[in-house]
CSV table of C-alpha atoms in Angstrom, one decimal:
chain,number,residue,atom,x,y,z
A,45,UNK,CA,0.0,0.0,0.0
A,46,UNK,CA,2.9,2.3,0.0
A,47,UNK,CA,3.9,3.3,-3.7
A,48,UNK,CA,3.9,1.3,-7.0
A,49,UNK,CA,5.4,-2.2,-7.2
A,50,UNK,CA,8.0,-3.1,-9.9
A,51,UNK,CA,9.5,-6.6,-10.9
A,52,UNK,CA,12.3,-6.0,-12.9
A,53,UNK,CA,12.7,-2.7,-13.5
A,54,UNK,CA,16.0,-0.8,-13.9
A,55,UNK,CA,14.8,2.7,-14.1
A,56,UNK,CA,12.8,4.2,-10.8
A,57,UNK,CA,9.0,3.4,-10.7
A,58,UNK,CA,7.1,5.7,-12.2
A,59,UNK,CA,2.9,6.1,-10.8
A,60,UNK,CA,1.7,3.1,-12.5
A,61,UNK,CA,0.4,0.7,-9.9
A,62,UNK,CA,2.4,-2.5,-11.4
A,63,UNK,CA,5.5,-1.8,-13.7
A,64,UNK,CA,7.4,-4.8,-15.0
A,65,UNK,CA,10.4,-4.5,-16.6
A,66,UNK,CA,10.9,-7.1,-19.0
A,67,UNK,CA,8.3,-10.3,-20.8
A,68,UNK,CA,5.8,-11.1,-19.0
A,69,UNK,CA,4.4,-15.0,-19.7
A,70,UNK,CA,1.1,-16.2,-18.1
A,71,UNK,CA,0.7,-19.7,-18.4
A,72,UNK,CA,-2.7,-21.2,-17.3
A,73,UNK,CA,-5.7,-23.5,-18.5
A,74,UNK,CA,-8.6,-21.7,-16.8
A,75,UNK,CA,-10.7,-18.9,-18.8
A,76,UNK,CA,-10.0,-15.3,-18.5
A,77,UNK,CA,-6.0,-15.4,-17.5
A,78,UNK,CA,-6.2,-11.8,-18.1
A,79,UNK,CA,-9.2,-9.3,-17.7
A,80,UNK,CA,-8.8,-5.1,-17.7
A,81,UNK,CA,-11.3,-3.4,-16.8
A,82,UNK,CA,-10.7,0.1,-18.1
A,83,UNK,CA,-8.6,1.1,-21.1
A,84,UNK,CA,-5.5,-0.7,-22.7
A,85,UNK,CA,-2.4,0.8,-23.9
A,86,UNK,CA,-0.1,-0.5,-26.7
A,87,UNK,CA,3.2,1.1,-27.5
A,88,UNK,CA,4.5,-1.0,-29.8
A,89,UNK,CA,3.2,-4.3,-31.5
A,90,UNK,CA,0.3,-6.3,-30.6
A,91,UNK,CA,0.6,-10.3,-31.5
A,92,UNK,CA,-2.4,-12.3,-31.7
A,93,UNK,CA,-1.7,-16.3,-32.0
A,94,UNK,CA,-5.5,-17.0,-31.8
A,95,UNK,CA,-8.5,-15.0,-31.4
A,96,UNK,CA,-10.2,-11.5,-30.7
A,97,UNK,CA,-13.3,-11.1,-30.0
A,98,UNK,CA,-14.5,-7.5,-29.7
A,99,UNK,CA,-17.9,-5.5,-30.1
A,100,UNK,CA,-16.1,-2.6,-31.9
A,101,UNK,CA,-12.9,-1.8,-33.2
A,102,UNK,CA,-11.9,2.5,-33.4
A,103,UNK,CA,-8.4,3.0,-35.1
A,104,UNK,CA,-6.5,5.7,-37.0
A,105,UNK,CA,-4.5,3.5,-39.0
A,106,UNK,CA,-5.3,-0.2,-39.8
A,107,UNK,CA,-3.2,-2.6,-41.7
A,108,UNK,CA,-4.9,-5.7,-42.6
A,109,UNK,CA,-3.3,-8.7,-44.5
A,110,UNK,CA,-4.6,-12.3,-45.4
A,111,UNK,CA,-8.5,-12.2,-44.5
A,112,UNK,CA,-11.2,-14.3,-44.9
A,113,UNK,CA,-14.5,-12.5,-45.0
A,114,UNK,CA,-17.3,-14.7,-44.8
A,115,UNK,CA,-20.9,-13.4,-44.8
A,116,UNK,CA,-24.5,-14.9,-44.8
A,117,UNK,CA,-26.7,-14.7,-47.4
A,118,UNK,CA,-29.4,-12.2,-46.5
A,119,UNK,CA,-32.9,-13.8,-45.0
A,120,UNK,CA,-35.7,-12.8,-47.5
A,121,UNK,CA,-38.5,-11.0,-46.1
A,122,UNK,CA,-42.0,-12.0,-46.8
């Protein structure tokens, strides 16, 4: 309860609540091994190995290579 924590860090801790300094690997079979509520921040590159699932995606830029769109085929109305 008295400051930020760092693991690994070689500069001083800055304000964020956790800081760690180098990879960070979270190995586990259970659902959700990581939840944020709130905002994230990238600074440099995202990797994906599987899946996203979102409800909206907002972006400036996007770069998109090797998709597959798939769509139904509308229901007729009668």
């Amino acid at each position: 309860t008295g400051g930020p924590v760092g693991i690994g860090n070689t500069a001083a801790l800055t304000n964020q609540t956790l800081q760690v300094g180098s990879n960070v690997s979270i190995s586990d079979t259970g659902a959700d091994k990581l939840s944020v509520s709130g905002n994230v921040y990238v600074s440099k590159n995202l990797t994906v190995v599987d899946n996203i699932n979102v409800n909206e995606v907002h972006t400036r830029k996007i770069f998109i290579k090797n998709v597959d769109v798939v769509s139904e085929r509308p229901v007729k109305q009668r």
